Amino acid sequence: QVQLVESGGGLVQAGGSLRLSCAASGRTFSNYHMGWFRQAPGKEREFVAGIRWSGSSTYYTDSVKGRFTISRDNAKNTVYLQMNSLKPEDTAVYYCAARIDVAYGGSNSDKYDYWGQGTQVTVSS
């Protein structure tokens, strides 16, 4: 089993920044591909950012490119999402997810094996 625990969410004004963290335990974190997803009220869960197990490649949905940065510290079993220039439309519950398979999971949430409980991010205008 893999346990994922997100933290760092909160209330911030538009234009502000937050850094989300996702701490993993249970198996060898450095073998996982990791992703961040979000779900706003009344909307489907959507891919935000992903990072391969080695950290060599990162991926972003178009709406966050240039504002969000995903990174990982395999020594700390943690993946991060630095969010800058936040907008009200970024308001959502943010989830981290892990994929165990050797193939990268991409933006498809069905490809991820484990999920955290989520952390709320609210951006006020």
mmCIF file with all atom_site columns, N, CA, C and O in Angstrom, residues 26-60:
data_model
loop_
_atom_site.group_PDB
_atom_site.id
_atom_site.type_symbol
_atom_site.label_atom_id
_atom_site.label_alt_id
_atom_site.label_comp_id
_atom_site.label_asym_id
_atom_site.label_entity_id
_atom_site.label_seq_id
_atom_site.pdbx_PDB_ins_code
_atom_site.Cartn_x
_atom_site.Cartn_y
_atom_site.Cartn_z
_atom_site.occupancy
_atom_site.B_iso_or_equiv
_atom_site.pdbx_formal_charge
_atom_site.auth_seq_id
_atom_site.auth_comp_id
_atom_site.auth_asym_id
_atom_site.auth_atom_id
_atom_site.pdbx_PDB_model_num
ATOM 1   N N  . GLY A 1 26 ? 5.095   3.993  2.429   1.00 0.00 ? 26 GLY A N  1
ATOM 2   C CA . GLY A 1 26 ? 4.595   2.647  2.176   1.00 0.00 ? 26 GLY A CA 1
ATOM 3   C C  . GLY A 1 26 ? 5.404   1.848  1.175   1.00 0.00 ? 26 GLY A C  1
ATOM 4   O O  . GLY A 1 26 ? 5.480   0.649  1.279   1.00 0.00 ? 26 GLY A O  1
ATOM 5   N N  . ARG A 1 27 ? 5.954   2.487  0.184   1.00 0.00 ? 27 ARG A N  1
ATOM 6   C CA . ARG A 1 27 ? 6.769   1.775  -0.800  1.00 0.00 ? 27 ARG A CA 1
ATOM 7   C C  . ARG A 1 27 ? 7.880   2.703  -1.273  1.00 0.00 ? 27 ARG A C  1
ATOM 8   O O  . ARG A 1 27 ? 8.059   3.779  -0.741  1.00 0.00 ? 27 ARG A O  1
ATOM 9   N N  . THR A 1 28 ? 8.621   2.299  -2.253  1.00 0.00 ? 28 THR A N  1
ATOM 10  C CA . THR A 1 28 ? 9.761   3.078  -2.720  1.00 0.00 ? 28 THR A CA 1
ATOM 11  C C  . THR A 1 28 ? 9.278   4.245  -3.570  1.00 0.00 ? 28 THR A C  1
ATOM 12  O O  . THR A 1 28 ? 8.935   4.084  -4.742  1.00 0.00 ? 28 THR A O  1
ATOM 13  N N  . PHE A 1 29 ? 9.276   5.425  -2.968  1.00 0.00 ? 29 PHE A N  1
ATOM 14  C CA . PHE A 1 29 ? 8.739   6.608  -3.630  1.00 0.00 ? 29 PHE A CA 1
ATOM 15  C C  . PHE A 1 29 ? 9.446   6.881  -4.942  1.00 0.00 ? 29 PHE A C  1
ATOM 16  O O  . PHE A 1 29 ? 8.824   7.312  -5.918  1.00 0.00 ? 29 PHE A O  1
ATOM 17  N N  . SER A 1 30 ? 10.731  6.655  -5.012  1.00 0.00 ? 30 SER A N  1
ATOM 18  C CA . SER A 1 30 ? 11.484  6.997  -6.215  1.00 0.00 ? 30 SER A CA 1
ATOM 19  C C  . SER A 1 30 ? 11.079  6.168  -7.421  1.00 0.00 ? 30 SER A C  1
ATOM 20  O O  . SER A 1 30 ? 11.473  6.483  -8.540  1.00 0.00 ? 30 SER A O  1
ATOM 21  N N  . ASN A 1 31 ? 10.277  5.134  -7.223  1.00 0.00 ? 31 ASN A N  1
ATOM 22  C CA . ASN A 1 31 ? 9.781   4.327  -8.341  1.00 0.00 ? 31 ASN A CA 1
ATOM 23  C C  . ASN A 1 31 ? 8.461   4.843  -8.911  1.00 0.00 ? 31 ASN A C  1
ATOM 24  O O  . ASN A 1 31 ? 7.988   4.333  -9.922  1.00 0.00 ? 31 ASN A O  1
ATOM 25  N N  . TYR A 1 32 ? 7.845   5.828  -8.250  1.00 0.00 ? 32 TYR A N  1
ATOM 26  C CA . TYR A 1 32 ? 6.524   6.269  -8.679  1.00 0.00 ? 32 TYR A CA 1
ATOM 27  C C  . TYR A 1 32 ? 6.604   7.441  -9.648  1.00 0.00 ? 32 TYR A C  1
ATOM 28  O O  . TYR A 1 32 ? 7.391   8.363  -9.453  1.00 0.00 ? 32 TYR A O  1
ATOM 29  N N  . HIS A 1 33 ? 5.738   7.416  -10.634 1.00 0.00 ? 33 HIS A N  1
ATOM 30  C CA . HIS A 1 33 ? 5.412   8.645  -11.335 1.00 0.00 ? 33 HIS A CA 1
ATOM 31  C C  . HIS A 1 33 ? 4.339   9.358  -10.502 1.00 0.00 ? 33 HIS A C  1
ATOM 32  O O  . HIS A 1 33 ? 3.477   8.710  -9.922  1.00 0.00 ? 33 HIS A O  1
ATOM 33  N N  . MET A 1 34 ? 4.396   10.675 -10.445 1.00 0.00 ? 34 MET A N  1
ATOM 34  C CA . MET A 1 34 ? 3.469   11.416 -9.590  1.00 0.00 ? 34 MET A CA 1
ATOM 35  C C  . MET A 1 34 ? 2.695   12.451 -10.392 1.00 0.00 ? 34 MET A C  1
ATOM 36  O O  . MET A 1 34 ? 3.193   12.982 -11.401 1.00 0.00 ? 34 MET A O  1
ATOM 37  N N  . GLY A 1 35 ? 1.503   12.733 -9.932  1.00 0.00 ? 35 GLY A N  1
ATOM 38  C CA . GLY A 1 35 ? 0.687   13.742 -10.592 1.00 0.00 ? 35 GLY A CA 1
ATOM 39  C C  . GLY A 1 35 ? -0.097  14.559 -9.583  1.00 0.00 ? 35 GLY A C  1
ATOM 40  O O  . GLY A 1 35 ? -0.348  14.107 -8.461  1.00 0.00 ? 35 GLY A O  1
ATOM 41  N N  . TRP A 1 36 ? -0.456  15.756 -9.980  1.00 0.00 ? 36 TRP A N  1
ATOM 42  C CA . TRP A 1 36 ? -1.389  16.609 -9.240  1.00 0.00 ? 36 TRP A CA 1
ATOM 43  C C  . TRP A 1 36 ? -2.636  16.781 -10.102 1.00 0.00 ? 36 TRP A C  1
ATOM 44  O O  . TRP A 1 36 ? -2.537  17.079 -11.298 1.00 0.00 ? 36 TRP A O  1
ATOM 45  N N  . PHE A 1 37 ? -3.772  16.612 -9.482  1.00 0.00 ? 37 PHE A N  1
ATOM 46  C CA . PHE A 1 37 ? -5.065  16.813 -10.113 1.00 0.00 ? 37 PHE A CA 1
ATOM 47  C C  . PHE A 1 37 ? -5.862  17.784 -9.248  1.00 0.00 ? 37 PHE A C  1
ATOM 48  O O  . PHE A 1 37 ? -5.522  18.019 -8.089  1.00 0.00 ? 37 PHE A O  1
ATOM 49  N N  . ARG A 1 38 ? -6.927  18.324 -9.808  1.00 0.00 ? 38 ARG A N  1
ATOM 50  C CA . ARG A 1 38 ? -7.797  19.193 -9.023  1.00 0.00 ? 38 ARG A CA 1
ATOM 51  C C  . ARG A 1 38 ? -9.241  18.993 -9.446  1.00 0.00 ? 38 ARG A C  1
ATOM 52  O O  . ARG A 1 38 ? -9.533  18.584 -10.569 1.00 0.00 ? 38 ARG A O  1
ATOM 53  N N  . GLN A 1 39 ? -10.137 19.308 -8.510  1.00 0.00 ? 39 GLN A N  1
ATOM 54  C CA . GLN A 1 39 ? -11.563 19.200 -8.793  1.00 0.00 ? 39 GLN A CA 1
ATOM 55  C C  . GLN A 1 39 ? -12.278 20.382 -8.171  1.00 0.00 ? 39 GLN A C  1
ATOM 56  O O  . GLN A 1 39 ? -12.248 20.552 -6.943  1.00 0.00 ? 39 GLN A O  1
ATOM 57  N N  . ALA A 1 40 ? -12.896 21.178 -9.018  1.00 0.00 ? 40 ALA A N  1
ATOM 58  C CA . ALA A 1 40 ? -13.688 22.317 -8.569  1.00 0.00 ? 40 ALA A CA 1
ATOM 59  C C  . ALA A 1 40 ? -15.132 21.871 -8.397  1.00 0.00 ? 40 ALA A C  1
ATOM 60  O O  . ALA A 1 40 ? -15.562 20.881 -9.006  1.00 0.00 ? 40 ALA A O  1
ATOM 61  N N  . PRO A 1 41 ? -15.911 22.595 -7.592  1.00 0.00 ? 41 PRO A N  1
ATOM 62  C CA . PRO A 1 41 ? -17.305 22.213 -7.378  1.00 0.00 ? 41 PRO A CA 1
ATOM 63  C C  . PRO A 1 41 ? -18.081 22.123 -8.685  1.00 0.00 ? 41 PRO A C  1
ATOM 64  O O  . PRO A 1 41 ? -18.009 23.030 -9.523  1.00 0.00 ? 41 PRO A O  1
ATOM 65  N N  . GLY A 1 42 ? -18.772 21.015 -8.873  1.00 0.00 ? 42 GLY A N  1
ATOM 66  C CA . GLY A 1 42 ? -19.585 20.835 -10.066 1.00 0.00 ? 42 GLY A CA 1
ATOM 67  C C  . GLY A 1 42 ? -18.815 20.477 -11.318 1.00 0.00 ? 42 GLY A C  1
ATOM 68  O O  . GLY A 1 42 ? -19.406 20.383 -12.402 1.00 0.00 ? 42 GLY A O  1
ATOM 69  N N  . LYS A 1 43 ? -17.514 20.263 -11.181 1.00 0.00 ? 43 LYS A N  1
ATOM 70  C CA . LYS A 1 43 ? -16.695 19.940 -12.348 1.00 0.00 ? 43 LYS A CA 1
ATOM 71  C C  . LYS A 1 43 ? -16.001 18.595 -12.146 1.00 0.00 ? 43 LYS A C  1
ATOM 72  O O  . LYS A 1 43 ? -15.878 18.102 -11.038 1.00 0.00 ? 43 LYS A O  1
ATOM 73  N N  . GLU A 1 44 ? -15.538 18.034 -13.257 1.00 0.00 ? 44 GLU A N  1
ATOM 74  C CA . GLU A 1 44 ? -14.799 16.788 -13.191 1.00 0.00 ? 44 GLU A CA 1
ATOM 75  C C  . GLU A 1 44 ? -13.375 17.041 -12.720 1.00 0.00 ? 44 GLU A C  1
ATOM 76  O O  . GLU A 1 44 ? -12.838 18.137 -12.856 1.00 0.00 ? 44 GLU A O  1
ATOM 77  N N  . ARG A 1 45 ? -12.780 15.991 -12.182 1.00 0.00 ? 45 ARG A N  1
ATOM 78  C CA . ARG A 1 45 ? -11.379 16.078 -11.783 1.00 0.00 ? 45 ARG A CA 1
ATOM 79  C C  . ARG A 1 45 ? -10.521 16.270 -13.025 1.00 0.00 ? 45 ARG A C  1
ATOM 80  O O  . ARG A 1 45 ? -10.739 15.603 -14.044 1.00 0.00 ? 45 ARG A O  1
ATOM 81  N N  . GLU A 1 46 ? -9.547  17.176 -12.944 1.00 0.00 ? 46 GLU A N  1
ATOM 82  C CA . GLU A 1 46 ? -8.703  17.445 -14.091 1.00 0.00 ? 46 GLU A CA 1
ATOM 83  C C  . GLU A 1 46 ? -7.218  17.377 -13.718 1.00 0.00 ? 46 GLU A C  1
ATOM 84  O O  . GLU A 1 46 ? -6.833  17.664 -12.589 1.00 0.00 ? 46 GLU A O  1
ATOM 85  N N  . PHE A 1 47 ? -6.426  16.993 -14.701 1.00 0.00 ? 47 PHE A N  1
ATOM 86  C CA . PHE A 1 47 ? -4.981  16.934 -14.552 1.00 0.00 ? 47 PHE A CA 1
ATOM 87  C C  . PHE A 1 47 ? -4.415  18.349 -14.458 1.00 0.00 ? 47 PHE A C  1
ATOM 88  O O  . PHE A 1 47 ? -4.825  19.242 -15.199 1.00 0.00 ? 47 PHE A O  1
ATOM 89  N N  . VAL A 1 48 ? -3.463  18.525 -13.547 1.00 0.00 ? 48 VAL A N  1
ATOM 90  C CA . VAL A 1 48 ? -2.787  19.805 -13.396 1.00 0.00 ? 48 VAL A CA 1
ATOM 91  C C  . VAL A 1 48 ? -1.323  19.700 -13.824 1.00 0.00 ? 48 VAL A C  1
ATOM 92  O O  . VAL A 1 48 ? -0.850  20.475 -14.647 1.00 0.00 ? 48 VAL A O  1
ATOM 93  N N  . ALA A 1 49 ? -0.613  18.732 -13.239 1.00 0.00 ? 49 ALA A N  1
ATOM 94  C CA . ALA A 1 49 ? 0.821   18.598 -13.515 1.00 0.00 ? 49 ALA A CA 1
ATOM 95  C C  . ALA A 1 49 ? 1.260   17.174 -13.206 1.00 0.00 ? 49 ALA A C  1
ATOM 96  O O  . ALA A 1 49 ? 0.660   16.497 -12.377 1.00 0.00 ? 49 ALA A O  1
ATOM 97  N N  . GLY A 1 50 ? 2.337   16.752 -13.872 1.00 0.00 ? 50 GLY A N  1
ATOM 98  C CA . GLY A 1 50 ? 2.881   15.419 -13.633 1.00 0.00 ? 50 GLY A CA 1
ATOM 99  C C  . GLY A 1 50 ? 4.392   15.440 -13.703 1.00 0.00 ? 50 GLY A C  1
ATOM 100 O O  . GLY A 1 50 ? 4.989   16.322 -14.331 1.00 0.00 ? 50 GLY A O  1
ATOM 101 N N  . ILE A 1 51 ? 5.000   14.449 -13.059 1.00 0.00 ? 51 ILE A N  1
ATOM 102 C CA . ILE A 1 51 ? 6.450   14.352 -13.054 1.00 0.00 ? 51 ILE A CA 1
ATOM 103 C C  . ILE A 1 51 ? 6.834   12.883 -13.057 1.00 0.00 ? 51 ILE A C  1
ATOM 104 O O  . ILE A 1 51 ? 6.239   12.060 -12.362 1.00 0.00 ? 51 ILE A O  1
ATOM 105 N N  . ARG A 1 52 ? 7.812   12.539 -13.867 1.00 0.00 ? 52 ARG A N  1
ATOM 106 C CA . ARG A 1 52 ? 8.269   11.159 -13.936 1.00 0.00 ? 52 ARG A CA 1
ATOM 107 C C  . ARG A 1 52 ? 9.043   10.781 -12.666 1.00 0.00 ? 52 ARG A C  1
ATOM 108 O O  . ARG A 1 52 ? 9.471   11.648 -11.918 1.00 0.00 ? 52 ARG A O  1
ATOM 109 N N  . TRP A 1 53 ? 9.252   9.476  -12.485 1.00 0.00 ? 53 TRP A N  1
ATOM 110 C CA . TRP A 1 53 ? 9.869   9.002  -11.253 1.00 0.00 ? 53 TRP A CA 1
ATOM 111 C C  . TRP A 1 53 ? 11.233  9.627  -11.021 1.00 0.00 ? 53 TRP A C  1
ATOM 112 O O  . TRP A 1 53 ? 11.609  9.912  -9.892  1.00 0.00 ? 53 TRP A O  1
ATOM 113 N N  . SER A 1 54 ? 11.968  9.874  -12.095 1.00 0.00 ? 54 SER A N  1
ATOM 114 C CA . SER A 1 54 ? 13.316  10.419 -11.971 1.00 0.00 ? 54 SER A CA 1
ATOM 115 C C  . SER A 1 54 ? 13.329  11.933 -11.823 1.00 0.00 ? 54 SER A C  1
ATOM 116 O O  . SER A 1 54 ? 14.362  12.513 -11.502 1.00 0.00 ? 54 SER A O  1
ATOM 117 N N  . GLY A 1 55 ? 12.191  12.563 -12.094 1.00 0.00 ? 55 GLY A N  1
ATOM 118 C CA . GLY A 1 55 ? 12.151  14.019 -12.108 1.00 0.00 ? 55 GLY A CA 1
ATOM 119 C C  . GLY A 1 55 ? 12.672  14.619 -13.401 1.00 0.00 ? 55 GLY A C  1
ATOM 120 O O  . GLY A 1 55 ? 12.756  15.834 -13.517 1.00 0.00 ? 55 GLY A O  1
ATOM 121 N N  . SER A 1 56 ? 12.991  13.771 -14.370 1.00 0.00 ? 56 SER A N  1
ATOM 122 C CA . SER A 1 56 ? 13.614  14.239 -15.602 1.00 0.00 ? 56 SER A CA 1
ATOM 123 C C  . SER A 1 56 ? 12.652  14.979 -16.522 1.00 0.00 ? 56 SER A C  1
ATOM 124 O O  . SER A 1 56 ? 13.075  15.779 -17.352 1.00 0.00 ? 56 SER A O  1
ATOM 125 N N  . SER A 1 57 ? 11.366  14.690 -16.375 1.00 0.00 ? 57 SER A N  1
ATOM 126 C CA . SER A 1 57 ? 10.370  15.330 -17.248 1.00 0.00 ? 57 SER A CA 1
ATOM 127 C C  . SER A 1 57 ? 9.171   15.757 -16.437 1.00 0.00 ? 57 SER A C  1
ATOM 128 O O  . SER A 1 57 ? 8.735   15.032 -15.532 1.00 0.00 ? 57 SER A O  1
ATOM 129 N N  . THR A 1 58 ? 8.647   16.919 -16.776 1.00 0.00 ? 58 THR A N  1
ATOM 130 C CA . THR A 1 58 ? 7.449   17.438 -16.138 1.00 0.00 ? 58 THR A CA 1
ATOM 131 C C  . THR A 1 58 ? 6.430   17.835 -17.203 1.00 0.00 ? 58 THR A C  1
ATOM 132 O O  . THR A 1 58 ? 6.794   18.126 -18.338 1.00 0.00 ? 58 THR A O  1
ATOM 133 N N  . TYR A 1 59 ? 5.178   17.826 -16.800 1.00 0.00 ? 59 TYR A N  1
ATOM 134 C CA . TYR A 1 59 ? 4.083   18.073 -17.730 1.00 0.00 ? 59 TYR A CA 1
ATOM 135 C C  . TYR A 1 59 ? 3.050   18.946 -17.032 1.00 0.00 ? 59 TYR A C  1
ATOM 136 O O  . TYR A 1 59 ? 2.833   18.818 -15.825 1.00 0.00 ? 59 TYR A O  1
ATOM 137 N N  . TYR A 1 60 ? 2.384   19.797 -17.823 1.00 0.00 ? 60 TYR A N  1
ATOM 138 C CA . TYR A 1 60 ? 1.404   20.722 -17.260 1.00 0.00 ? 60 TYR A CA 1
ATOM 139 C C  . TYR A 1 60 ? 0.213   20.869 -18.188 1.00 0.00 ? 60 TYR A C  1
ATOM 140 O O  . TYR A 1 60 ? 0.356   20.827 -19.413 1.00 0.00 ? 60 TYR A O  1
#
